[in-house]
Coordinates of C-alpha atoms in Angstrom, one line a residue:
Chain A
M26 CA -0.2 0.1 -0.1
L27 CA 2.7 2.5 0.9
A28 CA 4.1 1.5 -2.7
T29 CA 1.0 2.6 -4.4
L30 CA 0.9 5.6 -2.3
L31 CA 4.3 6.9 -3.3
L32 CA 3.7 5.6 -6.9
G33 CA 0.7 7.6 -6.9
L34 CA 2.4 10.8 -5.4
G35 CA 5.4 10.7 -7.9
S36 CA 3.1 10.1 -11.1
G37 CA 0.9 12.6 -10.2
V38 CA 3.6 15.2 -9.6
L39 CA 5.3 14.5 -12.9
G40 CA 1.9 14.3 -14.6
C41 CA 1.4 17.9 -14.2
F42 CA 4.5 18.6 -16.2
A43 CA 3.2 16.3 -19.0
Y44 CA -0.4 17.6 -18.9
L45 CA 1.3 21.2 -19.2
R46 CA 3.3 20.4 -22.0
K47 CA 0.4 18.7 -23.7
Q48 CA 1.8 15.2 -23.8
S49 CA -0.5 13.8 -21.7
L50 CA -0.9 10.4 -23.8
M51 CA 2.7 10.1 -23.7
G52 CA 2.2 7.9 -20.5
D53 CA 0.0 5.6 -22.5
V54 CA 2.7 5.4 -25.3
L55 CA 5.4 4.6 -22.9
S56 CA 4.1 1.9 -21.2
H57 CA 3.1 0.2 -24.4
A58 CA 6.8 0.8 -25.6
A59 CA 8.2 -0.9 -22.6
L60 CA 6.7 -4.4 -23.8
P61 CA 9.6 -5.3 -26.3
G62 CA 12.3 -4.0 -23.7
I63 CA 10.8 -6.8 -21.3
C64 CA 10.6 -9.6 -23.8
I65 CA 14.0 -8.9 -24.7
A66 CA 15.5 -9.2 -21.3
F67 CA 13.6 -12.4 -21.0
M68 CA 14.8 -13.7 -23.9
L69 CA 18.6 -12.7 -23.4
T70 CA 18.5 -14.0 -19.9
G71 CA 15.9 -16.4 -19.4
V72 CA 15.2 -15.8 -16.0
K73 CA 12.2 -13.6 -14.6
S74 CA 13.8 -10.8 -12.4
I75 CA 12.2 -7.9 -11.8
P76 CA 15.3 -5.4 -12.0
L77 CA 16.1 -6.9 -15.3
F78 CA 12.8 -6.1 -16.7
L79 CA 12.7 -2.9 -15.6
L80 CA 16.1 -2.2 -17.3
G81 CA 15.0 -3.5 -20.4
A82 CA 11.6 -1.6 -20.2
L83 CA 13.8 1.6 -19.3
I84 CA 15.9 1.3 -22.4
S85 CA 12.9 0.5 -24.8
S86 CA 10.8 3.2 -23.5
F87 CA 13.5 5.8 -23.5
L88 CA 14.4 4.8 -27.1
A89 CA 10.7 5.6 -28.0
T90 CA 10.9 9.1 -26.4
I91 CA 14.2 9.5 -28.7
V92 CA 12.4 8.4 -31.8
I93 CA 9.0 10.4 -31.2
H94 CA 11.4 13.3 -30.6
V95 CA 13.3 12.8 -33.9
V96 CA 10.0 12.2 -35.9
T97 CA 8.2 15.3 -34.4
R98 CA 11.3 17.3 -35.2
Y99 CA 12.2 16.2 -38.6
S100 CA 9.3 15.5 -40.3
R101 CA 5.7 16.9 -41.6
I102 CA 4.0 14.2 -39.1
K103 CA 2.2 16.0 -36.1
E104 CA 2.7 15.0 -32.8
D105 CA -0.2 13.0 -32.1
T106 CA 0.0 11.0 -35.0
T107 CA 3.5 10.3 -34.1
L108 CA 2.6 9.0 -30.7
A109 CA 0.2 6.8 -32.3
L110 CA 2.9 5.5 -34.8
V111 CA 5.4 4.9 -32.3
L112 CA 3.0 3.3 -29.8
S113 CA 1.6 0.6 -32.4
V114 CA 5.3 -0.1 -33.7
F115 CA 6.9 -1.0 -30.5
F116 CA 4.0 -2.7 -29.1
S117 CA 3.6 -4.8 -32.3
V118 CA 7.1 -5.4 -32.0
G119 CA 6.6 -6.7 -28.5
I120 CA 3.7 -9.0 -29.3
V121 CA 5.9 -10.6 -31.9
L122 CA 8.7 -11.2 -29.4
L123 CA 6.3 -12.3 -26.9
T124 CA 4.4 -14.9 -29.2
Q125 CA 8.0 -16.1 -29.6
I126 CA 8.8 -16.6 -26.3
Q127 CA 5.3 -18.5 -25.7
H128 CA 5.9 -20.8 -28.4
Y129 CA 9.6 -21.9 -27.6
R130 CA 9.4 -22.0 -23.9
S131 CA 6.0 -22.5 -22.7
G132 CA 5.5 -22.5 -18.9
N133 CA 8.5 -20.5 -18.0
A134 CA 7.1 -17.5 -19.5
S135 CA 3.6 -17.5 -17.5
G136 CA 4.7 -14.3 -15.4
L137 CA 5.3 -12.0 -18.3
D138 CA 1.4 -11.6 -18.6
S139 CA 0.8 -10.6 -15.1
F140 CA 3.9 -8.4 -15.3
L141 CA 1.9 -6.3 -17.9
F142 CA -1.5 -6.3 -16.3
G143 CA -0.1 -5.6 -12.9
Q144 CA -1.5 -6.9 -9.5
A145 CA -0.1 -4.8 -6.8
A146 CA -1.1 -7.4 -4.3
A147 CA 1.2 -9.9 -5.9
M148 CA 4.2 -8.0 -5.2
V149 CA 6.6 -9.1 -2.8
M150 CA 8.5 -7.2 -0.4
K151 CA 11.6 -6.6 -2.6
D152 CA 9.8 -5.1 -5.5
V153 CA 7.8 -2.9 -3.1
Y154 CA 11.1 -1.5 -1.7
V155 CA 12.5 -1.0 -5.6
T156 CA 9.1 0.8 -6.3
M157 CA 9.2 3.1 -3.0
G158 CA 12.9 3.7 -3.7
M159 CA 12.4 4.7 -7.3
S160 CA 9.3 7.0 -6.4
A161 CA 10.9 8.8 -3.6
G162 CA 13.8 9.3 -6.1
L163 CA 11.3 10.9 -8.9
I164 CA 9.7 13.3 -6.3
F165 CA 13.2 14.4 -4.9
A166 CA 14.3 15.0 -8.5
C167 CA 11.3 17.0 -9.2
A168 CA 11.7 19.1 -6.2
L169 CA 15.2 19.9 -6.9
L170 CA 14.5 20.7 -10.5
F171 CA 11.3 22.4 -9.9
K172 CA 12.0 25.9 -11.2
E173 CA 13.6 24.4 -14.4
F174 CA 10.7 22.3 -15.3
K175 CA 8.4 25.2 -14.7
L176 CA 10.2 27.3 -16.9
I177 CA 10.4 24.9 -19.9
S178 CA 6.7 24.1 -19.6
F179 CA 5.7 27.5 -19.8
D180 CA 8.0 29.3 -22.1
A181 CA 10.7 27.3 -23.6
S182 CA 12.3 29.8 -25.8
F183 CA 12.8 32.2 -22.8
A184 CA 14.4 29.3 -20.9
R185 CA 16.6 29.0 -24.0
G186 CA 17.4 32.8 -23.9
I187 CA 18.6 32.5 -20.2
G188 CA 21.0 29.7 -21.0
L189 CA 19.2 26.9 -19.8
P190 CA 20.2 23.4 -21.6
V191 CA 16.3 23.2 -22.8
S192 CA 16.7 19.9 -24.8
L193 CA 18.7 18.2 -22.0
L194 CA 15.9 19.2 -19.6
E195 CA 13.1 17.9 -21.9
Q196 CA 15.1 14.8 -22.2
L197 CA 15.5 14.5 -18.5
L198 CA 11.7 15.2 -17.7
M199 CA 11.1 12.4 -20.3
F200 CA 13.3 10.1 -19.0
L201 CA 11.8 10.7 -15.4
I202 CA 8.3 10.0 -16.7
V203 CA 9.6 7.0 -18.2
V204 CA 11.1 5.5 -15.1
A205 CA 7.5 6.4 -13.2
V206 CA 5.9 4.3 -16.0
V207 CA 8.2 1.4 -15.7
V208 CA 8.1 1.2 -12.1
G209 CA 4.3 1.7 -12.2
V210 CA 3.6 -1.0 -14.9
Q211 CA 4.2 -4.0 -12.7
A212 CA 2.0 -2.0 -9.7
V213 CA -1.0 -1.1 -11.9
G214 CA -0.4 -2.3 -15.5
V215 CA 0.3 -0.9 -18.6
V216 CA -2.7 0.8 -19.6
L217 CA -3.5 1.9 -16.1
M218 CA -0.2 3.5 -15.6
A219 CA -1.3 6.2 -18.1
A220 CA -4.2 7.1 -16.0
M221 CA -2.0 7.7 -13.2
L222 CA 0.0 10.4 -15.2
I223 CA -3.2 12.1 -16.5
T224 CA -5.9 12.0 -14.3
P225 CA -4.6 13.6 -11.3
A226 CA -3.1 16.3 -12.9
V227 CA -6.0 17.3 -14.8
A228 CA -8.2 17.1 -11.5
A229 CA -5.6 19.7 -9.8
R230 CA -5.9 21.8 -12.8
Y231 CA -9.3 22.6 -11.7
W232 CA -8.4 23.8 -8.4
T233 CA -5.6 26.3 -8.8
D234 CA -3.8 28.4 -11.3
R235 CA -0.4 28.3 -9.5
L236 CA 1.8 25.4 -10.7
G237 CA 3.5 24.8 -7.3
V238 CA -0.2 24.2 -5.8
M239 CA -1.1 22.0 -8.7
V240 CA 1.9 19.8 -8.4
I241 CA 1.0 19.2 -4.8
L242 CA -2.6 18.8 -5.4
S243 CA -2.0 16.4 -8.2
G244 CA 0.4 14.4 -6.0
M245 CA -2.0 14.1 -3.2
F246 CA -5.0 13.1 -5.5
G247 CA -2.5 10.4 -6.8
A248 CA -1.5 9.3 -3.4
L249 CA -5.0 9.1 -2.3
S250 CA -6.3 7.1 -5.2
G251 CA -3.7 4.8 -4.6
I252 CA -4.8 4.2 -1.0
I253 CA -8.5 4.0 -1.8
G254 CA -7.8 1.6 -4.5
T255 CA -5.6 -0.6 -2.4
L256 CA -8.1 -0.3 0.4
V257 CA -11.3 -1.7 -1.5
S258 CA -9.1 -4.1 -3.5
T259 CA -8.3 -5.9 0.1
T260 CA -11.7 -5.5 1.4
V261 CA -13.7 -6.8 -1.5
N262 CA -12.3 -10.2 -2.7
G263 CA -10.9 -10.7 -6.0
L264 CA -10.8 -7.2 -7.5
P265 CA -7.7 -6.0 -8.9
S266 CA -6.3 -2.9 -7.4
G267 CA -4.9 -1.1 -10.4
P268 CA -8.4 -0.6 -12.1
L269 CA -9.8 0.5 -8.8
T270 CA -7.2 3.1 -8.1
V271 CA -7.9 4.6 -11.4
L272 CA -11.5 4.4 -11.0
S273 CA -10.8 6.2 -7.6
A274 CA -8.8 8.9 -9.5
T275 CA -11.5 9.3 -12.0
L276 CA -14.1 10.1 -9.5
M277 CA -11.8 12.9 -8.1
F278 CA -11.5 14.1 -11.5
V279 CA -15.3 14.3 -12.0
V280 CA -16.0 16.0 -8.5
S281 CA -13.0 18.5 -9.3
L282 CA -14.8 19.1 -12.9
L283 CA -18.0 19.9 -11.0
V284 CA -17.2 21.5 -7.8
G285 CA -13.6 23.3 -8.7
P286 CA -13.7 26.8 -7.8
K287 CA -13.2 29.5 -10.8
R288 CA -13.0 26.6 -13.5
G289 CA -15.6 24.0 -12.1
L290 CA -18.8 23.7 -14.2
I291 CA -21.0 24.9 -11.3
S292 CA -18.9 27.9 -10.5
R293 CA -18.7 28.6 -14.0
M294 CA -22.3 28.5 -14.4
A295 CA -22.8 30.9 -11.6
I296 CA -20.4 33.4 -13.1
R297 CA -22.4 33.1 -16.5
R298 CA -25.7 33.7 -14.8
K299 CA -24.1 36.6 -12.9
A300 CA -23.0 38.2 -16.2
R301 CA -26.1 37.6 -17.9
S302 CA -28.3 39.3 -14.9
R303 CA -25.7 42.0 -15.3
L304 CA -26.2 42.3 -18.9
R305 CA -29.9 42.5 -18.7
E306 CA -29.8 45.4 -16.2
E307 CA -27.9 47.3 -18.4
I308 CA -29.8 46.7 -21.3
G309 CA -32.8 47.8 -19.1
K310 CA -31.1 50.6 -17.9
S311 CA -30.0 52.0 -21.7
T312 CA -33.4 51.2 -22.9
Q313 CA -34.9 53.2 -19.9
V314 CA -32.6 56.1 -20.8
S315 CA -33.6 55.8 -24.6
M316 CA -36.9 55.9 -24.0
R317 CA -36.6 58.8 -21.8
E318 CA -34.8 60.7 -24.3
G319 CA -37.2 59.8 -27.1
S320 CA -40.0 61.2 -25.0
M321 CA -38.3 64.5 -24.3
S322 CA -37.4 64.9 -27.9
Chain B
M132 CA -4.3 -21.9 -50.4
M133 CA -8.0 -21.1 -49.6
I134 CA -7.1 -20.4 -46.0
D135 CA -4.2 -17.7 -47.3
M136 CA -6.4 -16.1 -49.5
W137 CA -9.1 -15.4 -46.8
I138 CA -6.4 -14.2 -44.3
L139 CA -5.2 -12.0 -46.9
L140 CA -8.8 -10.4 -47.8
T141 CA -9.4 -9.8 -44.0
G142 CA -6.2 -8.2 -43.7
A143 CA -6.6 -6.1 -47.0
L144 CA -10.3 -5.1 -45.7
V145 CA -9.2 -4.1 -42.2
A146 CA -6.4 -1.9 -43.5
T147 CA -8.7 -0.3 -46.5
S148 CA -11.5 0.9 -44.0
C149 CA -8.5 2.1 -41.7
A150 CA -6.3 3.7 -44.1
I151 CA -9.3 5.8 -45.6
L152 CA -10.8 7.1 -42.1
G153 CA -7.1 7.3 -40.8
C154 CA -6.9 10.5 -43.2
F155 CA -9.5 12.4 -41.6
L156 CA -8.4 11.3 -38.1
I157 CA -5.0 12.7 -38.9
L158 CA -6.1 16.0 -40.2
R159 CA -8.3 16.7 -37.2
R160 CA -5.2 15.9 -35.1
M161 CA -7.1 13.1 -33.4
A162 CA -5.0 9.8 -34.1
M163 CA -4.9 8.7 -30.7
V164 CA -8.8 8.4 -30.7
G165 CA -8.6 5.0 -32.3
D166 CA -6.4 4.1 -29.6
A167 CA -9.0 5.4 -27.0
I168 CA -12.1 3.8 -28.7
S169 CA -10.1 0.2 -29.1
H170 CA -9.4 0.3 -25.4
A171 CA -12.6 1.6 -24.2
V172 CA -14.8 -1.0 -26.0
L173 CA -13.8 -3.6 -23.4
P174 CA -16.7 -3.0 -20.8
G175 CA -19.2 -3.0 -23.8
I176 CA -18.1 -6.2 -24.9
V177 CA -18.3 -7.6 -21.4
I178 CA -21.7 -6.1 -20.7
A179 CA -23.0 -7.3 -23.9
F180 CA -21.6 -10.5 -23.1
L181 CA -23.4 -10.7 -19.8
I182 CA -26.5 -9.7 -21.1
A183 CA -26.9 -12.1 -24.2
G184 CA -25.1 -14.8 -22.5
T185 CA -23.5 -15.8 -25.8
R186 CA -20.3 -15.4 -27.4
D187 CA -22.1 -14.3 -30.7
S188 CA -20.3 -11.7 -32.7
L189 CA -23.6 -9.5 -33.2
P190 CA -24.4 -8.4 -29.4
M191 CA -20.8 -8.1 -28.9
L192 CA -20.5 -5.9 -31.9
L193 CA -23.6 -3.9 -30.7
G194 CA -22.4 -3.3 -27.3
A195 CA -19.0 -2.4 -28.4
S196 CA -20.1 -0.1 -30.9
V197 CA -22.4 1.6 -28.1
I198 CA -19.6 1.9 -25.9
G199 CA -17.5 3.3 -28.5
M200 CA -20.2 6.2 -29.3
V201 CA -20.3 6.8 -25.4
T202 CA -16.3 7.2 -25.2
V203 CA -16.2 10.0 -28.1
F204 CA -19.3 11.7 -26.6
L205 CA -17.5 11.8 -23.1
I206 CA -14.4 13.0 -24.9
Q207 CA -16.4 15.7 -26.7
C208 CA -18.0 16.9 -23.3
F209 CA -14.7 17.2 -21.4
K210 CA -13.2 19.0 -24.2
N211 CA -16.1 21.3 -24.5
S212 CA -15.9 22.3 -20.6
G213 CA -12.3 23.3 -21.0
V214 CA -10.0 19.9 -20.8
P215 CA -7.2 19.7 -23.4
T216 CA -7.7 17.1 -26.1
D217 CA -5.1 14.7 -25.2
A218 CA -6.0 15.0 -21.5
S219 CA -9.6 14.2 -22.1
I220 CA -9.0 11.1 -24.3
G221 CA -6.4 9.9 -21.8
V222 CA -8.9 10.1 -18.8
V223 CA -11.9 8.8 -20.5
F224 CA -10.4 5.7 -21.8
T225 CA -8.4 4.7 -19.0
A226 CA -11.7 4.9 -17.0
L227 CA -13.6 3.1 -19.5
F228 CA -11.0 0.2 -19.6
S229 CA -10.5 -0.2 -15.9
I230 CA -14.1 -0.5 -15.5
G231 CA -14.1 -3.3 -18.2
V232 CA -11.2 -5.1 -16.6
I233 CA -13.3 -4.9 -13.0
L234 CA -16.1 -6.5 -14.7
V235 CA -14.2 -9.3 -16.5
S236 CA -12.6 -10.1 -13.1
L237 CA -16.0 -9.7 -11.2
Y238 CA -17.3 -12.5 -13.5
A239 CA -14.1 -14.1 -14.3
S240 CA -15.7 -17.6 -13.4
Q241 CA -18.8 -16.9 -16.0
V242 CA -17.1 -14.9 -18.7
D243 CA -15.1 -17.1 -20.9
L244 CA -13.3 -13.9 -22.5
D245 CA -9.9 -13.8 -23.3
L246 CA -8.3 -10.4 -22.3
D247 CA -5.3 -11.2 -24.6
C248 CA -7.6 -12.2 -27.4
V249 CA -9.6 -9.0 -27.6
L250 CA -6.1 -7.0 -27.2
F251 CA -4.0 -8.7 -29.7
G252 CA -6.4 -10.5 -31.8
E253 CA -5.2 -13.3 -34.2
I254 CA -5.8 -12.8 -38.0
G255 CA -4.9 -16.8 -38.3
L256 CA -8.0 -18.1 -37.2
V257 CA -10.1 -15.7 -39.1
P258 CA -11.0 -18.4 -41.6
F259 CA -12.1 -21.0 -38.9
D260 CA -15.0 -19.2 -37.8
R261 CA -17.6 -19.6 -40.7
L262 CA -20.8 -18.2 -41.6
W263 CA -23.3 -20.8 -42.0
I264 CA -26.7 -19.9 -43.4
G265 CA -28.7 -23.4 -43.5
E266 CA -26.6 -25.7 -44.6
T267 CA -24.5 -23.7 -46.9
D268 CA -21.1 -22.0 -46.2
F269 CA -20.6 -18.5 -46.9
G270 CA -17.2 -18.2 -46.0
P271 CA -15.4 -16.5 -42.8
K272 CA -17.5 -14.4 -40.6
A273 CA -14.9 -11.9 -40.2
V274 CA -14.9 -11.0 -44.1
W275 CA -18.6 -10.4 -44.2
G276 CA -18.4 -8.1 -41.2
L277 CA -15.5 -6.2 -42.5
G278 CA -16.8 -6.2 -46.1
I279 CA -20.2 -4.6 -44.7
T280 CA -17.9 -2.4 -42.4
L281 CA -16.1 -1.2 -45.4
L282 CA -19.3 -0.7 -47.8
V283 CA -20.6 1.5 -45.3
V284 CA -17.7 3.5 -44.6
M285 CA -17.2 4.1 -48.5
G286 CA -20.7 4.7 -49.0
I287 CA -21.0 7.6 -46.0
L288 CA -17.7 9.1 -47.2
S289 CA -18.4 9.6 -50.7
L290 CA -22.1 10.7 -50.1
F291 CA -20.7 13.5 -47.8
Y292 CA -17.1 13.7 -49.1
K293 CA -17.3 17.5 -49.5
H294 CA -18.9 18.1 -46.0
F295 CA -16.2 16.1 -44.6
K296 CA -13.5 17.8 -46.2
I297 CA -14.8 21.2 -45.5
C298 CA -15.4 20.4 -41.8
S299 CA -11.7 18.8 -41.4
F300 CA -9.8 21.8 -42.9
D301 CA -11.9 24.7 -41.9
P302 CA -14.8 24.2 -39.2
G303 CA -15.5 27.9 -39.2
L304 CA -16.2 27.9 -43.0
A305 CA -18.4 25.0 -42.6
V306 CA -20.4 26.4 -39.9
S307 CA -21.1 29.6 -42.0
L308 CA -22.1 27.6 -44.9
G309 CA -24.6 26.0 -42.8
I310 CA -23.3 22.4 -42.3
P311 CA -23.9 20.8 -39.1
V312 CA -20.5 20.3 -38.0
A313 CA -21.1 18.4 -35.0
L314 CA -23.4 16.0 -36.7
F315 CA -20.7 14.8 -39.4
H316 CA -18.0 14.9 -36.5
Y317 CA -20.2 12.1 -34.6
L318 CA -20.6 10.5 -38.0
L319 CA -17.0 10.3 -38.6
M320 CA -16.4 9.1 -35.0
G321 CA -19.1 6.6 -35.2
L322 CA -17.4 5.1 -38.4
V323 CA -14.3 5.0 -36.4
S324 CA -15.6 2.8 -33.4
M325 CA -17.5 0.6 -35.9
T326 CA -14.3 -0.1 -37.9
T327 CA -12.3 -0.3 -34.8
V328 CA -15.0 -2.8 -33.3
A329 CA -15.1 -4.9 -36.2
S330 CA -11.4 -5.3 -36.9
F331 CA -10.2 -5.8 -33.5
E332 CA -11.5 -9.5 -33.6
S333 CA -8.9 -10.1 -36.2
V334 CA -5.8 -7.7 -35.9
G335 CA -6.3 -7.0 -32.4
A336 CA -7.4 -3.4 -30.7
I337 CA -3.9 -1.9 -30.5
L338 CA -2.9 -2.5 -34.1
V339 CA -5.8 -0.8 -35.3
V340 CA -4.4 2.4 -33.7
G341 CA -1.0 1.8 -36.2
M342 CA -3.2 1.2 -39.0
L343 CA -5.6 4.2 -38.6
G344 CA -2.5 6.5 -38.2
R345 CA 0.3 5.0 -40.2
T346 CA -1.3 4.7 -43.4
S347 CA -2.5 7.9 -43.9
C348 CA 0.7 9.5 -42.6
H349 CA 2.3 7.7 -45.6
G350 CA -0.3 9.8 -47.8
L351 CA 0.6 12.9 -46.2
L352 CA 4.4 12.1 -46.7
A353 CA 4.3 10.4 -50.2
D354 CA 2.6 13.2 -52.1
G355 CA 2.9 16.0 -49.7
S356 CA 6.4 16.5 -50.8
V357 CA 5.8 16.2 -54.7
K358 CA 2.8 18.5 -54.8
H359 CA 3.1 21.9 -53.1
Y360 CA -0.4 22.6 -53.8
D361 CA -2.9 23.7 -51.3
H362 CA -3.9 21.2 -48.6
I363 CA -7.1 20.0 -50.0
E364 CA -5.8 19.1 -53.2
R365 CA -2.9 17.1 -51.6
F366 CA -5.8 15.6 -49.7
D367 CA -7.8 14.3 -52.5
W368 CA -4.4 12.5 -53.4
N369 CA -4.2 10.5 -50.4
L370 CA -7.1 9.2 -50.3
E371 CA -7.2 7.6 -53.6
Q372 CA -3.4 6.7 -53.5
Y373 CA -3.8 5.0 -50.1
T374 CA -6.5 2.8 -50.1
W375 CA -4.6 0.9 -53.1
V376 CA -1.0 1.2 -51.9
W377 CA -2.1 -0.1 -48.7
G378 CA -4.2 -3.0 -49.8
F379 CA -1.2 -4.0 -52.1
L380 CA 1.2 -3.5 -49.1
Y381 CA -1.0 -6.2 -47.3
F382 CA -1.0 -8.7 -50.1
G383 CA 2.8 -8.6 -50.0
C384 CA 3.6 -9.3 -46.4
F385 CA 0.7 -11.8 -45.7
H386 CA 2.5 -14.0 -48.4
C387 CA 5.3 -14.4 -46.0
R388 CA 2.3 -16.2 -43.7
V389 CA 3.9 -14.5 -40.7
Y390 CA 0.9 -13.3 -39.3
G391 CA 2.4 -11.3 -36.5
L392 CA 5.0 -9.6 -38.6
C393 CA 2.4 -7.5 -40.5
S394 CA 3.3 -4.5 -39.3
W395 CA 7.1 -4.6 -39.8
Y396 CA 6.8 -4.4 -43.5
P397 CA 5.1 -1.1 -43.5
I398 CA 7.6 -0.1 -41.3
C399 CA 10.4 -0.2 -43.8
D400 CA 8.3 1.4 -46.5
H401 CA 7.5 4.0 -43.8
F402 CA 11.0 5.1 -43.4
R403 CA 11.6 4.9 -47.1
L404 CA 9.0 7.3 -47.6
V405 CA 10.2 9.6 -44.8
S406 CA 13.6 9.8 -46.2
Q407 CA 12.1 10.3 -49.8
A408 CA 10.1 13.4 -48.5
W409 CA 13.1 14.7 -46.9
A410 CA 15.0 14.5 -49.9
D411 CA 12.7 16.3 -52.0
E412 CA 12.1 18.9 -49.5
T413 CA 15.9 19.7 -49.3
L414 CA 15.9 19.5 -53.3
L415 CA 13.1 22.4 -53.3
A416 CA 14.8 24.4 -50.8
S417 CA 17.8 24.7 -52.7

């Protein structure tokens, strides 16, 4: 549970930057791109060891970020299309490898599937330590480089102007996201890791206009959904914790969407109503004035 | 040999309908919507299965299409209330997918559904699931389903081709001309969700995304560099060229009979096109 808590915290914090840079779907792509890495790691070594898988996944996901960067930079293809392309290419390579593995070493490979779909309850103590250490490292890195990340998210050209190594920082941010995804994959699964990056950040956006507050809030949302998901999963028998975590995060998002101050639907409706009544008042006043003027002349 | 032919035909059908729709999606910068729909249909399939109690394709197709439309509708709702497109796509499909996973694990004892099968698909099994009417064998079910899908897609697109074109390039102009933009948006999305659902059985949900994106990208790269006309001109070209080229590519790669590899051949071709487009551009610039 502590692992999901920290994981939610870390991914929530990172998700903010991804959200502001309009790269929310990056998490989705990267978690799919981890598959070939995991398969290759397994094929090379023939053992199921979590650190090796993590390493393989890390390398292949990082490769994916570089491909995305290069393709968007040097060709006509837009960013979203590049994401879709890279996702499908890496994932199909992964599937081909996975089929190969299942063909030639049946029985030995059964763990790979559960690795992909994730099950927090199945983690052993060692995995928990790895996850916790990684998440803590992520949060620490974010805190350290907060100012720099803020700058490149909002005004990259200004950042370049004052002499920051922008592309290096961008790659670093990508790398942090990759680490978060890879660590999260075994806890909540491939698809749902994407949600952990997006949903808390979007929810937090509704509560504040300040980045610092948003990052903290988003981290808290992530942590909270991790706790709720794990708790429900342990009390109700047979429910996987990953989807539950995502659903609780989604619930928070919907609540924020409705009641968030300033940007929420309810407060926005109130503002609109106020504006409308003021407009009506003014129109009424001006018609009165013009009528009076008309009667005078 | 017969089996090979059916597999080939299935692949070509999937690829063609995906390629046609992909053009429009890319132009609207919505390439990831296919991904979202293909993940989000999972709860639809499970619910349809629970209600109907059979593994017939028809109720499942129906359930999946309904959920696909719900997905699109939700994405649009969130977008209208101020969430950026990519974030709203991400939120919606992950939530729906997790509902699906929870449903599967809740009813795991009753549901004879294979998660892998839904996500990855297996084109090699297509020829063995045949359509029987009375005693006569009408060929694989998937081919019929996909054929009908392709016909519907082509029919609707050719009827309203001009409308779709204007809506994709200049929604403002479309509104001022009195074209119901929202209606066409949902129509297009409906077609996308129909195609996705029809093809995931055979090629898998995730590869559908690739087909939606990649094929039309080829189109953009291949003639975009040669013809520096206005966008609309270029776009006309894409459509024609890419339905053909793509069907042809599929012909080529399925002859290898390595089903899983079906995406590799296009990748090579993709890089060829990218480099070619690049070379053309530098030539023109100099």
